[in-house]
Coordinates of C-alpha atoms and ligand atoms in Angstrom, one line a residue:
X12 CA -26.4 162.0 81.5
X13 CA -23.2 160.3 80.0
X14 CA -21.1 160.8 78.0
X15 CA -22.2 158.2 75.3
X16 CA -19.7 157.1 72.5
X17 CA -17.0 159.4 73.0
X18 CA -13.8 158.0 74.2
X19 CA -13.0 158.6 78.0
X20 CA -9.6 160.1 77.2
X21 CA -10.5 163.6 76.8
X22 CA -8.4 164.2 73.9
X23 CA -5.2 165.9 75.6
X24 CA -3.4 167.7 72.7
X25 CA -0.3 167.7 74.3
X26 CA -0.2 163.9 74.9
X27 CA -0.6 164.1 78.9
X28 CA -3.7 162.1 79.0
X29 CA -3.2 158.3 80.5
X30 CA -2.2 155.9 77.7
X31 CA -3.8 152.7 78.8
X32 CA -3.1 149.4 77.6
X33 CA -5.4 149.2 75.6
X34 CA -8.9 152.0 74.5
X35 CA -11.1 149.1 75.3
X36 CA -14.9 149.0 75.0
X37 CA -14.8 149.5 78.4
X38 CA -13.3 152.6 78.3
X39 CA -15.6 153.3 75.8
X40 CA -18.7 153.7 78.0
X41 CA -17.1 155.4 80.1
X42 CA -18.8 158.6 81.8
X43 CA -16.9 161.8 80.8
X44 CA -16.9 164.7 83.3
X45 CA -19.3 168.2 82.6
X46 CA -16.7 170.2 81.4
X47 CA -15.7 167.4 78.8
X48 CA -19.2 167.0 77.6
X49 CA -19.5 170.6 77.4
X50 CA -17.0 171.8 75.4
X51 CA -15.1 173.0 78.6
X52 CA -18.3 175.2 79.2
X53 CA -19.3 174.2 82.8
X54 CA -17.8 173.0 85.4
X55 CA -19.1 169.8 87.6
X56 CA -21.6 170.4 90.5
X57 CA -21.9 168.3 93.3
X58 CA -24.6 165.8 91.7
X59 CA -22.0 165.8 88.5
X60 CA -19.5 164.6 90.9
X61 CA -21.4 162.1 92.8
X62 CA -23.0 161.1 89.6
X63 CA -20.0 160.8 87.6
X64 CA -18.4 158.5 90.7
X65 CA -21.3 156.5 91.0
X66 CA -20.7 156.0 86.7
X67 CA -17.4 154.8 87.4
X68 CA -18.6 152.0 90.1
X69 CA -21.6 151.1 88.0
X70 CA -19.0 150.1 85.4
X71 CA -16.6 148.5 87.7
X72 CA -13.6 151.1 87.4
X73 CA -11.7 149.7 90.2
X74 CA -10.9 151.7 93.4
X75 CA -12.8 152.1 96.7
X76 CA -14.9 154.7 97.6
X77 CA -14.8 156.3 100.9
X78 CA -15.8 159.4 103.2
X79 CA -13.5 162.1 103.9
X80 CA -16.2 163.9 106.1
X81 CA -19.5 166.0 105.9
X82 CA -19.1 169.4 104.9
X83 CA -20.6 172.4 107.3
X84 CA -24.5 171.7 105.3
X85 CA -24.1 167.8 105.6
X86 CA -22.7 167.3 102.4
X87 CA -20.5 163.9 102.4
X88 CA -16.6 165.0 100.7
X89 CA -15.4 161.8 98.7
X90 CA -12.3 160.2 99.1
X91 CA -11.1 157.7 96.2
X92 CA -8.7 155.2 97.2
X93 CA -6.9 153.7 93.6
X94 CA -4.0 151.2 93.5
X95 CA -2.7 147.8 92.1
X96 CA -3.6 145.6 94.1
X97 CA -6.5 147.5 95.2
X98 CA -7.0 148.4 99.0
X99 CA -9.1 149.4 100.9
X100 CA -7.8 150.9 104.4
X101 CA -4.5 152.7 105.6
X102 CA -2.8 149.4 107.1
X103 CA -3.3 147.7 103.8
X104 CA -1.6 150.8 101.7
X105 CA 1.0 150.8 104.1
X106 CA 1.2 146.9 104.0
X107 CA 1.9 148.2 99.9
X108 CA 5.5 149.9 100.6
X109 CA 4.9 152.5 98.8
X110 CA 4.2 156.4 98.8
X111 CA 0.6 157.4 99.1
X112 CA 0.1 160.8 97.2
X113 CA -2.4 162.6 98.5
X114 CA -4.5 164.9 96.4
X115 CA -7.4 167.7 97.1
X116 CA -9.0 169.7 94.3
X117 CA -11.5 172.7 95.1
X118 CA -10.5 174.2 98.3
X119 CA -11.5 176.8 96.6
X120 CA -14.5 176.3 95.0
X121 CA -14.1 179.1 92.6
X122 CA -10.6 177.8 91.2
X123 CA -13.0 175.1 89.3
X124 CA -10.4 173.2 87.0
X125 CA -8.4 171.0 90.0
X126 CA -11.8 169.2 90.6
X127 CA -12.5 168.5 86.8
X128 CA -9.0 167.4 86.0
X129 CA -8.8 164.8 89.1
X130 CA -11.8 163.4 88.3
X131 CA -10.7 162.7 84.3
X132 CA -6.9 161.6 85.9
X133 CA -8.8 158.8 88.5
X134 CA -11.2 158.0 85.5
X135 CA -8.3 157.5 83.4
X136 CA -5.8 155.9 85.9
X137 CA -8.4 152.7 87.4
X138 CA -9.9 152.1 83.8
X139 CA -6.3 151.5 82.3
X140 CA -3.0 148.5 83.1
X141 CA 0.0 149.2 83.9
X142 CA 0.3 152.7 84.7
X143 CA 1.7 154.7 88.3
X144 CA -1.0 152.8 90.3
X145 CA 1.5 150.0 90.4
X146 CA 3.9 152.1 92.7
X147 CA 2.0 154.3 94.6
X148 CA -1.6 154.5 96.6
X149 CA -3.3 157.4 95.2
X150 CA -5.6 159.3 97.5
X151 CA -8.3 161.6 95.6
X152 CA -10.4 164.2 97.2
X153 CA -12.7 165.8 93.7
X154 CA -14.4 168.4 95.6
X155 CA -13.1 169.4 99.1
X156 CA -14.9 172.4 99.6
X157 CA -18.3 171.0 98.0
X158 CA -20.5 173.8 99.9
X159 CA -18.5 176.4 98.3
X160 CA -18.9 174.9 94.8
X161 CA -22.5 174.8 95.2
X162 CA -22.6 178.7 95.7
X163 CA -22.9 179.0 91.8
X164 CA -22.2 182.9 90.9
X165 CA -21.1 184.3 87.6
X166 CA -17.4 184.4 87.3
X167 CA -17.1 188.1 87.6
X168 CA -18.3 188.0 90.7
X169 CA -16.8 184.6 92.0
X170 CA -13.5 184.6 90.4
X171 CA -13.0 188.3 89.1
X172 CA -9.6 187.6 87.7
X173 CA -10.4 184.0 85.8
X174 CA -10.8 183.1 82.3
X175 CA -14.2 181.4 82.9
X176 CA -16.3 179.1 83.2
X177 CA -19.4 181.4 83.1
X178 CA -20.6 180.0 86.5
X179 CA -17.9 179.0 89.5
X180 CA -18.7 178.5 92.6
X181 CA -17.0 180.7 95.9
X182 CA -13.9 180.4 97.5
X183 CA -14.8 180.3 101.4
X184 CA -17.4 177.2 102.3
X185 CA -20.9 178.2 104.2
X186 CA -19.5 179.6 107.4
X187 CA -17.5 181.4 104.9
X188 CA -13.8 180.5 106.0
X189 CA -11.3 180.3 104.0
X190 CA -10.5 176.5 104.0
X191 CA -7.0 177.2 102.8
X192 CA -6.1 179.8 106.1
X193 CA -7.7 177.2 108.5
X194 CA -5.4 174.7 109.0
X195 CA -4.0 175.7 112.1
X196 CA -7.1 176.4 113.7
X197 CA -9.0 173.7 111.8
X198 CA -12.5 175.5 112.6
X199 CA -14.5 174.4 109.8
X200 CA -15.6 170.5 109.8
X201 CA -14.0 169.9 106.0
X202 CA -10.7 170.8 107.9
X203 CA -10.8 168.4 110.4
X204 CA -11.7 165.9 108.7
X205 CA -9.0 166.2 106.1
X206 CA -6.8 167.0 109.7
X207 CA -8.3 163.3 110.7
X208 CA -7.5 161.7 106.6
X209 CA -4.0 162.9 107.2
X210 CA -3.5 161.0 110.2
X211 CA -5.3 158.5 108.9
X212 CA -3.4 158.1 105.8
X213 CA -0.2 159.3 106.6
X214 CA 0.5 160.2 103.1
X215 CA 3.8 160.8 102.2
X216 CA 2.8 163.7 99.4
X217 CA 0.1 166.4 99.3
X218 CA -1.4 168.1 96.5
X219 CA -3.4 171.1 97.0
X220 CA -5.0 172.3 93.5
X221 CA -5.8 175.8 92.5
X222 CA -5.7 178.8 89.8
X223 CA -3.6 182.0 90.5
X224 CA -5.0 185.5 91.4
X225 CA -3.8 187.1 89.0
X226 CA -0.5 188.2 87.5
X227 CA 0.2 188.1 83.9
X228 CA 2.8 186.0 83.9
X229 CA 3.8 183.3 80.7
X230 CA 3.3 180.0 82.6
X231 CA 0.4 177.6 82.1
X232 CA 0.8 176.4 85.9
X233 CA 2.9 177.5 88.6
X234 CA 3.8 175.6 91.7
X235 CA 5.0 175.6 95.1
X236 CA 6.9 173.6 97.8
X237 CA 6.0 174.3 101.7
X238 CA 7.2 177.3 102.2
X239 CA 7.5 177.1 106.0
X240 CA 11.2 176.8 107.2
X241 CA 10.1 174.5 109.9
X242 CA 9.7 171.9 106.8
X243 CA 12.9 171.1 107.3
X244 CA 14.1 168.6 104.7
X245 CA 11.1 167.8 103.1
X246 CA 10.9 171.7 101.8
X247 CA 14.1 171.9 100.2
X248 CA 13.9 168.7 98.7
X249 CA 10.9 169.5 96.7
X250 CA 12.3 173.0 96.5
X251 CA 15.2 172.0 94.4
X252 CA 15.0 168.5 93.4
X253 CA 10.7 167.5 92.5
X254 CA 9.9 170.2 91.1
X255 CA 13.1 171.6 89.1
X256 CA 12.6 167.7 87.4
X257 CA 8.5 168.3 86.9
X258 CA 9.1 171.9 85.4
X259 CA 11.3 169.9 82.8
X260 CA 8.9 166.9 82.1
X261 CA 6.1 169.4 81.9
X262 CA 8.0 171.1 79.1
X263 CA 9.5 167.7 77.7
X264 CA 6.2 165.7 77.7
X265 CA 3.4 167.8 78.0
X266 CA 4.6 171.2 76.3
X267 CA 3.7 173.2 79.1
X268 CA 6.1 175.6 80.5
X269 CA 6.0 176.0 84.2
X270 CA 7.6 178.1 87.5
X271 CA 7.7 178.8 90.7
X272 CA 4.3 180.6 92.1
X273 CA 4.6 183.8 92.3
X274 CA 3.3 187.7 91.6
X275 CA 4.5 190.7 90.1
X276 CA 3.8 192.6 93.5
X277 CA 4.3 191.5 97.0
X278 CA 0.5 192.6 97.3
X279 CA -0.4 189.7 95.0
X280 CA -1.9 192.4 92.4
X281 CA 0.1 194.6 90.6
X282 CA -0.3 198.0 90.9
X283 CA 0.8 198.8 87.2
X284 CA 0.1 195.7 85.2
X285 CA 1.2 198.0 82.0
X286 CA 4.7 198.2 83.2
X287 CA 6.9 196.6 80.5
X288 CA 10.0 196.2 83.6
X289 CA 9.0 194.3 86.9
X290 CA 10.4 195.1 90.0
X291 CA 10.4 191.3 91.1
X292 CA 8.5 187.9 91.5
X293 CA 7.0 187.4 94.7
X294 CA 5.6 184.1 96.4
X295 CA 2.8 184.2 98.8
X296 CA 3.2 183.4 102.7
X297 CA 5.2 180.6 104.3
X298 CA 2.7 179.9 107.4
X299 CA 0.6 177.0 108.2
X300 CA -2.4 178.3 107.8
X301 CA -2.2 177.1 104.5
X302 CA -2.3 173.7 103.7
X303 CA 0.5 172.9 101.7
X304 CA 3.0 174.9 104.1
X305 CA 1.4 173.1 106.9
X306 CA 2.3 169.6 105.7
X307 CA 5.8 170.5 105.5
X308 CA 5.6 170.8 109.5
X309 CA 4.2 167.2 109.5
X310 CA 7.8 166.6 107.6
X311 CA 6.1 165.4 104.5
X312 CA 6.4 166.8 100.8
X313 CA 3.3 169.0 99.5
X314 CA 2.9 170.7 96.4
X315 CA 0.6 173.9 95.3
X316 CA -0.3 173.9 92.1
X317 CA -1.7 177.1 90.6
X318 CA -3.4 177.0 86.8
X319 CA -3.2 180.1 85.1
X320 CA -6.5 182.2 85.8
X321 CA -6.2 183.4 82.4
X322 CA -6.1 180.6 80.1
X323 CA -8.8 179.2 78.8
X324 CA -10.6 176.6 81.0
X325 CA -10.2 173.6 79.1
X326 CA -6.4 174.5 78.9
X327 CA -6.0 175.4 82.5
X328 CA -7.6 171.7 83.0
X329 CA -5.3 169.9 80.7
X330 CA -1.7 171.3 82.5
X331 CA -3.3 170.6 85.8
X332 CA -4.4 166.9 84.6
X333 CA -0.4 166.8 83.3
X334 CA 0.8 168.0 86.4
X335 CA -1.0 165.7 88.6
X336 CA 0.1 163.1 86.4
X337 CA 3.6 164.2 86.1
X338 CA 3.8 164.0 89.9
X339 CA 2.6 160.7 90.3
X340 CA 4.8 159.4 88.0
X341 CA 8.0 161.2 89.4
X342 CA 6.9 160.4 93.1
X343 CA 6.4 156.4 92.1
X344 CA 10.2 156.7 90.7
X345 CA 11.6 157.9 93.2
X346 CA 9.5 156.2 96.4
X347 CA 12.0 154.6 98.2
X348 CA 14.1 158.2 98.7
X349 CA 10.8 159.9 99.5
X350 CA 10.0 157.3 102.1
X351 CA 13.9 157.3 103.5
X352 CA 14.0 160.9 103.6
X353 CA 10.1 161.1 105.9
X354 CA 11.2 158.0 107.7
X355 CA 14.5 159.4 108.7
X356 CA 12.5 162.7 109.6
X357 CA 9.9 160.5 112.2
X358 CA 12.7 158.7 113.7
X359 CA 14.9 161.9 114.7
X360 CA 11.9 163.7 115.9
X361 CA 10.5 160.5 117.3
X362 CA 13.7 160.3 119.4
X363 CA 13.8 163.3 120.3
X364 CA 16.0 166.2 118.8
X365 CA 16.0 168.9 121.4
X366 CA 19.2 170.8 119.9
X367 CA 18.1 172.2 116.5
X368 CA 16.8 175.8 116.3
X369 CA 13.4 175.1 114.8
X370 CA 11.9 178.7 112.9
X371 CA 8.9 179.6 114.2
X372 CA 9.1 183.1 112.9
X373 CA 10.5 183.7 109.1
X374 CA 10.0 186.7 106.6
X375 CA 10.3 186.7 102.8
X376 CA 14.5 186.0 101.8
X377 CA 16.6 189.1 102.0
X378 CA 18.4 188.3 99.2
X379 CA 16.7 186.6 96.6
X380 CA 18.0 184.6 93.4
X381 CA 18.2 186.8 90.1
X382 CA 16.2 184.6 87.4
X383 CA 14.4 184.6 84.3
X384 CA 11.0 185.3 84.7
X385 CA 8.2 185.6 81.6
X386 CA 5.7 187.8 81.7
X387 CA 3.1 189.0 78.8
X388 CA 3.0 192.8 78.2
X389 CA -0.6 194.3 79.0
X390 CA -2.2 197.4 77.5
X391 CA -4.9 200.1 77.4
X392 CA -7.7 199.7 75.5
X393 CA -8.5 203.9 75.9
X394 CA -12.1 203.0 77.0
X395 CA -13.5 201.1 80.3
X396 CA -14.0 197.6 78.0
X397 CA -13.8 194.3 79.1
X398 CA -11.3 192.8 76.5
X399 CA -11.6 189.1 78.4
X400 CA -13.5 187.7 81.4
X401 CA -10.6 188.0 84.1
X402 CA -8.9 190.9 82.3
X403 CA -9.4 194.3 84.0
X404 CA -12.0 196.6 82.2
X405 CA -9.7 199.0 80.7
X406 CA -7.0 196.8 79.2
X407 CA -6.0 194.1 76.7
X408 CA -3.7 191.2 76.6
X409 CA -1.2 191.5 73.6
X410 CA 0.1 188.2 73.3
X411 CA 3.8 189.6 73.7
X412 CA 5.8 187.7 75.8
X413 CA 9.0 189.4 78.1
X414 CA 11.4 187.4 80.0
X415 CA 13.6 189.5 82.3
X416 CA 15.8 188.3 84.9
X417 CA 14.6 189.8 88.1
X418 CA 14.9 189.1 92.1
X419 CA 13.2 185.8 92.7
X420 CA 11.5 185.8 96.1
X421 CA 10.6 182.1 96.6
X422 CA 11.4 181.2 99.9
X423 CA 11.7 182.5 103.5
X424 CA 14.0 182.8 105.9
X425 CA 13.5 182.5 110.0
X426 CA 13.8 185.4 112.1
X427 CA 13.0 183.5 115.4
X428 CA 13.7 179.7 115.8
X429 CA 13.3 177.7 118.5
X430 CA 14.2 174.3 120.1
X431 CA 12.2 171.4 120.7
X432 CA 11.7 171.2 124.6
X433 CA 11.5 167.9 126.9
X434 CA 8.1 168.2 127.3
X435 CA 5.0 171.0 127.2
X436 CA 2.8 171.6 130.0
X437 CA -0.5 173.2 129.9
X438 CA -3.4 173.3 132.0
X439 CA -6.2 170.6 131.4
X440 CA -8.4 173.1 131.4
X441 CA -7.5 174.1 128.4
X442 CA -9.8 171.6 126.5
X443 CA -10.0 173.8 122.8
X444 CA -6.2 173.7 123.4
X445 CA -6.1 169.9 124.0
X446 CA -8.3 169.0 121.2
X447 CA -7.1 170.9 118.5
X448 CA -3.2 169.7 119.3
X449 CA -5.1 165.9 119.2
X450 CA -6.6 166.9 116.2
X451 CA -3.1 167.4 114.3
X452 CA -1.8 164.3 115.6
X453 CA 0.2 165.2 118.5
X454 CA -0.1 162.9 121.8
X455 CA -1.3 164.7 124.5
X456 CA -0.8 162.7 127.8
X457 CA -0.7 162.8 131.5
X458 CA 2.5 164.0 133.3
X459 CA 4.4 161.2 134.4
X460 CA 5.6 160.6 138.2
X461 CA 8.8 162.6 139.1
X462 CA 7.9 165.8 136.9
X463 CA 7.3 167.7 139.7
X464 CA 11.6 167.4 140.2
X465 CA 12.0 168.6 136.3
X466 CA 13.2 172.1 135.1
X467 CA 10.6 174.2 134.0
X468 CA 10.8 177.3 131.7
X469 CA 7.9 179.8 131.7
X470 CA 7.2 182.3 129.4
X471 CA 6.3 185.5 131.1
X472 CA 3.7 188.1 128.7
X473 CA 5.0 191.6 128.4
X474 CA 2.6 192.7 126.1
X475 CA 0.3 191.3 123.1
X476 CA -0.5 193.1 120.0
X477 CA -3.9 192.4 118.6
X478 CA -4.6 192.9 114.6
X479 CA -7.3 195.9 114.2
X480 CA -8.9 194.1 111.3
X481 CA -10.7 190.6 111.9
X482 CA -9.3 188.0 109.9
X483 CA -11.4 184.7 109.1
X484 CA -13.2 186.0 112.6
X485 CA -10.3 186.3 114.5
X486 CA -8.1 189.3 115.8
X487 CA -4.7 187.6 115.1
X488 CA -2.5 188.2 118.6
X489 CA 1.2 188.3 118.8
X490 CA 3.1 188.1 121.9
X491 CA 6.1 189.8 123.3
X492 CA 7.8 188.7 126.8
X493 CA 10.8 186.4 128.0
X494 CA 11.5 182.9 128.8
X495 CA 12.5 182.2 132.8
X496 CA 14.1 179.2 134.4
X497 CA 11.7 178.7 137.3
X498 CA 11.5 177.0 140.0
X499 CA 8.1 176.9 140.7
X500 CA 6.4 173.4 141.5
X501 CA 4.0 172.2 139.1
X502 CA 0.9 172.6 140.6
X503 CA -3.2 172.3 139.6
X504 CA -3.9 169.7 137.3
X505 CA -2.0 169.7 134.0
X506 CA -1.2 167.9 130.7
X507 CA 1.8 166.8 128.7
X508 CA 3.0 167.2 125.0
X509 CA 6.0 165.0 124.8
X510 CA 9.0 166.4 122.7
X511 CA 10.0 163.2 121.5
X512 CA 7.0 162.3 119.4
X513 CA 6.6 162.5 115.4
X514 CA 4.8 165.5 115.4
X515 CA 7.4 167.9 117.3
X516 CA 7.5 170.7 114.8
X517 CA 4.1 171.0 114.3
X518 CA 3.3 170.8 118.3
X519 CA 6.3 173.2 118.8
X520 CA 5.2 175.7 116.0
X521 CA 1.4 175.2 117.5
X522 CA 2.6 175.7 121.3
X523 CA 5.4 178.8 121.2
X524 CA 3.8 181.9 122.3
X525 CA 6.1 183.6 119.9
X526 CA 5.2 181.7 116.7
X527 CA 3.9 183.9 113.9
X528 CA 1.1 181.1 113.0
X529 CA 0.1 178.9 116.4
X530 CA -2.9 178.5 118.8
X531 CA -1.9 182.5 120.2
X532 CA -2.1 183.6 116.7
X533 CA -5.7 182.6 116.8
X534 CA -7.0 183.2 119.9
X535 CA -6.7 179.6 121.5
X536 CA -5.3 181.2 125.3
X537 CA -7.3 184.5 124.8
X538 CA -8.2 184.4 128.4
X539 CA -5.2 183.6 129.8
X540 CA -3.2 186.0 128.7
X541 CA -2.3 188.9 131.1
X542 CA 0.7 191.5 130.6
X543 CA 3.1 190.2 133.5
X544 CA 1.6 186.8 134.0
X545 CA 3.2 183.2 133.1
X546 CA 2.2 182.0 129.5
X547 CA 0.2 178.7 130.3
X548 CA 1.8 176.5 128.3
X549 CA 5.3 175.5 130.2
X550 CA 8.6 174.3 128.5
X551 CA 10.3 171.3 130.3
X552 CA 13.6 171.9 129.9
X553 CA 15.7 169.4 131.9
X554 CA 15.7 165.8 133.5
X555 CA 13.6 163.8 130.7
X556 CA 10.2 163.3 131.8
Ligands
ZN4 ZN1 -6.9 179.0 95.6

């Protein structure tokens, strides 16, 4: 069902919603998503999304309609393509000259309000003139994780820290990985395929939308950079110049204040949410497992954006739909410096730099910045009630706001870094190996004539430490050992990963045997790994190959 009469505009408060050129009785008719026909009730299932897509087309909005893959139960992810001129394939956006933002909502299919807000921002954008669509190629992807959002639960069990809806769907998809650890070992199909968009696309920003875990904290939406080190201008650039600018047009224009994700515990939960003094704000992880911290090692911007799990739905829809739109509107400004600053990264990688340390290994900033931080002052109720869906039983929001200045743990710092080698070379045996380092866009080739006189350094295994606890079906493994010069000849039949190629860092982060989050980490070279024996995959150190 549509959405009838009602205007399309969904009524932002805070005046974030799209102003087109004109409301015209086009926009009008058009549909309006389940949670704005609901009174921010529901949230969209699949057949709202497909239906609310097909509403668009069937009243010409203008944008193209694509595939990003099949989910793990078949079900087809879309990918909405919207600029001015319109196009149609990656050639033609890059024929444009401008960024392409790249943007994914429901990875977590619980964290319901990414997917509702990007459908109202592509309704809003293709159905108006004049708008960001004239600088940038926006990429759309509703509902990533669509098997997870079909897994309809009640809140409290789906999302026991949210604010509603009544019904969300789960965070893993059906083989129940987290799709936001899996992007190193891309093992579910929805990862791949977004893997295969981003080489695809190329995009030169990535937006990865979802609601915190937790924290009782006085922002409507908090956000992140990559975290990883190995993003290595791309991280600090968003770091300290996008989003200290978005935090000040989100207060400016949409009258939301926002910060820097983070918890009041290094455990993400707090162990004394009462506590009227915090000890210090803590961001998450830097590795690539996670989406947004793996595009930095592509040398690309990403963004995380977290809505507050405990506002209201329609509100935590509303400063996502602003953010999104802040965003856009920021990146079309400044395109040409975001497109400089990614080009200049693909040429010296593409060249070949084989002198800077690159981090492979980092831990959360030993000394951390001391700033403001807002937080709301929790209570007990004296009984085991449930004051508000997300709220512990027990205790009670008060509505008083604190801001303390306190350590600021945003970033992390390497504790092992390495350089780019010459060359890899790994056994073509090693076919999971192969086709996963494929999969993330690095160029896997055959060894050309003369290696065999090249200088080869092999890593030799002391030990490896395997985690107890299985993680996302995986004993996470760590090495220990040391890197020899060897003379060796290269012998059996192998394969080459090229140093100088765009995707370096990600190949080197993928390919160390000491990286905290590559293809050892999960298991990749399980059966190759022997206290005493060479690591398989062999650095070329000298005589370009
Ligand atoms: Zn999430």
């Amino acid at each position: 069902m549509l959405g009838g009469a009602l205007l399309a505009m969904g009524g932002c408060a805070h005046g974030g919603a799209v102003a087109g050129a004109s409301e015209s009785a086009r926009s009008i008719a058009l549909p309006r998503t389940r949670a704005e026909r609901t009174g921010y009730a529901v949230s969209s299932t699949y057949e709202d999304v497909i239906a609310f897509i097909d509403s668009l087309q069937a009243r010409r909005v203008p944008f193209a309609r694509q595939e990003l893959g099949r989910t793990n139960e078949g079900r087809i992810q879309p990918l909405l393509v919207l600029s001015r001129p319109q196009v149609t394939t990656p050639e033609q956006a890059r024929a444009l000259n401008r960024p392409i933002v790249y943007v994914q909502a429901n990875i977590h299919a619980g964290e319901v309000e990414g997917k509702e807000a990007l459908l109202a921002l592509v309704r809003d954008l293709a159905s108006t003139t004049t708008n960001v669509l004239d600088s940038i190629v926006l990429i759309a992807i509703p509902i990533y994780n669509a098997d997870g959002n079909e897994r309809w639960q009640p809140q409290s069990v789906n999302r026991t820290e949210q604010n509603g809806p009544e019904r969300v769907g789960q965070r893993p998809n059906a083989q129940m990985l987290d799709l936001n650890r899996d992007y190193v070992k891309a093992e579910a199909p929805e990862t791949r395929a977004s893997l295969a968009a981003f080489e695809k696309w190329n995009p030169d920003v990535f937006v990865d939308l979802h609601t915190t875990d937790g924290s009782f904290h006085g922002y409507a939406l908090t956000y992140s950079p990559s975290l990883s080190p190995a993003a290595l201008e791309s991280g600090a650039y968003t770091r300290d110049s996008l989003l200290p600018e978005l935090r000040r047009r989100m207060r400016a224009r949409d009258g939301f204040e926002v910060f820097d994700y983070g918890n009041f515990d290094t455990q993400y939960e707090e162990r004394d949410i009462t506590a009227t003094t915090k000890s210090g704000w803590y961001t998450y992880d830097h590795r690539p497992r996670f989406g947004t911290n793996y595009f930095g090692l592509r040398q690309r911007i990403s963004i995380l954006s977290e809505a507050y799990s405990h506002d209201p739905f329609e509100r935590r829809v509303k400063s996502t739909y602003a953010f999104v739109h802040e965003i856009l509107s920021l990146v079309a400004e400044r395109g040409a410096r975001i497109r400089a600053l990614e080009a200049s990264a693909d040429s010296r990688f593409g060249h070949g730099d084989f002198t800077t340390p690159i981090p492979i290994e980092s831990r959360l900033v030993s000394t951390p910045l001391q700033l403001p931080v807002t937080f709301e002052v929790m209570a007990h109720t004296g009984d085991s009630s449930l004051t508000q869906p997300g709220v512990p039983r027990g205790f009670r929001r008060t509505g008083e706001m604190k801001t303390q200045t306190m350590p600021v743990y945003d970033r992390f710092e390497p504790t092992l870094s390495r350089t780019i080698p010459r060359a890899w070379l790994l056994p073509a045996g090693d076919t999971a190996a192969i086709a996963l380092l494929r999969l993330h866009g690095i160029l896997v080739e055959r060894p050309v004539a003369g290696m065999t006189s090249s200088r080869i350094s092999r890593f030799v295994v002391d030990s490896f430490s395997r985690q107890p606890k299985e993680f996302q079906g995986h004993h996470e493994t760590r090495l220990s050992g040391s890197w020899r010069d060897s003379t060796a000849p290269i012998v059996g039949d192998m394969v080459m990963v090229r140093g100088d190629q765009a995707q370096a860092v990600a190949a080197l982060y993928l390919l160390d045997p000491e990286s905290d989050d590559g293809l050892v980490t999960w298991n990749v070279f399980d059966a190759e790994l022997a206290p005493g024996k060479p690591f398989p995959v062999w650095r070329v150190t000298g005589a370009s190959p």
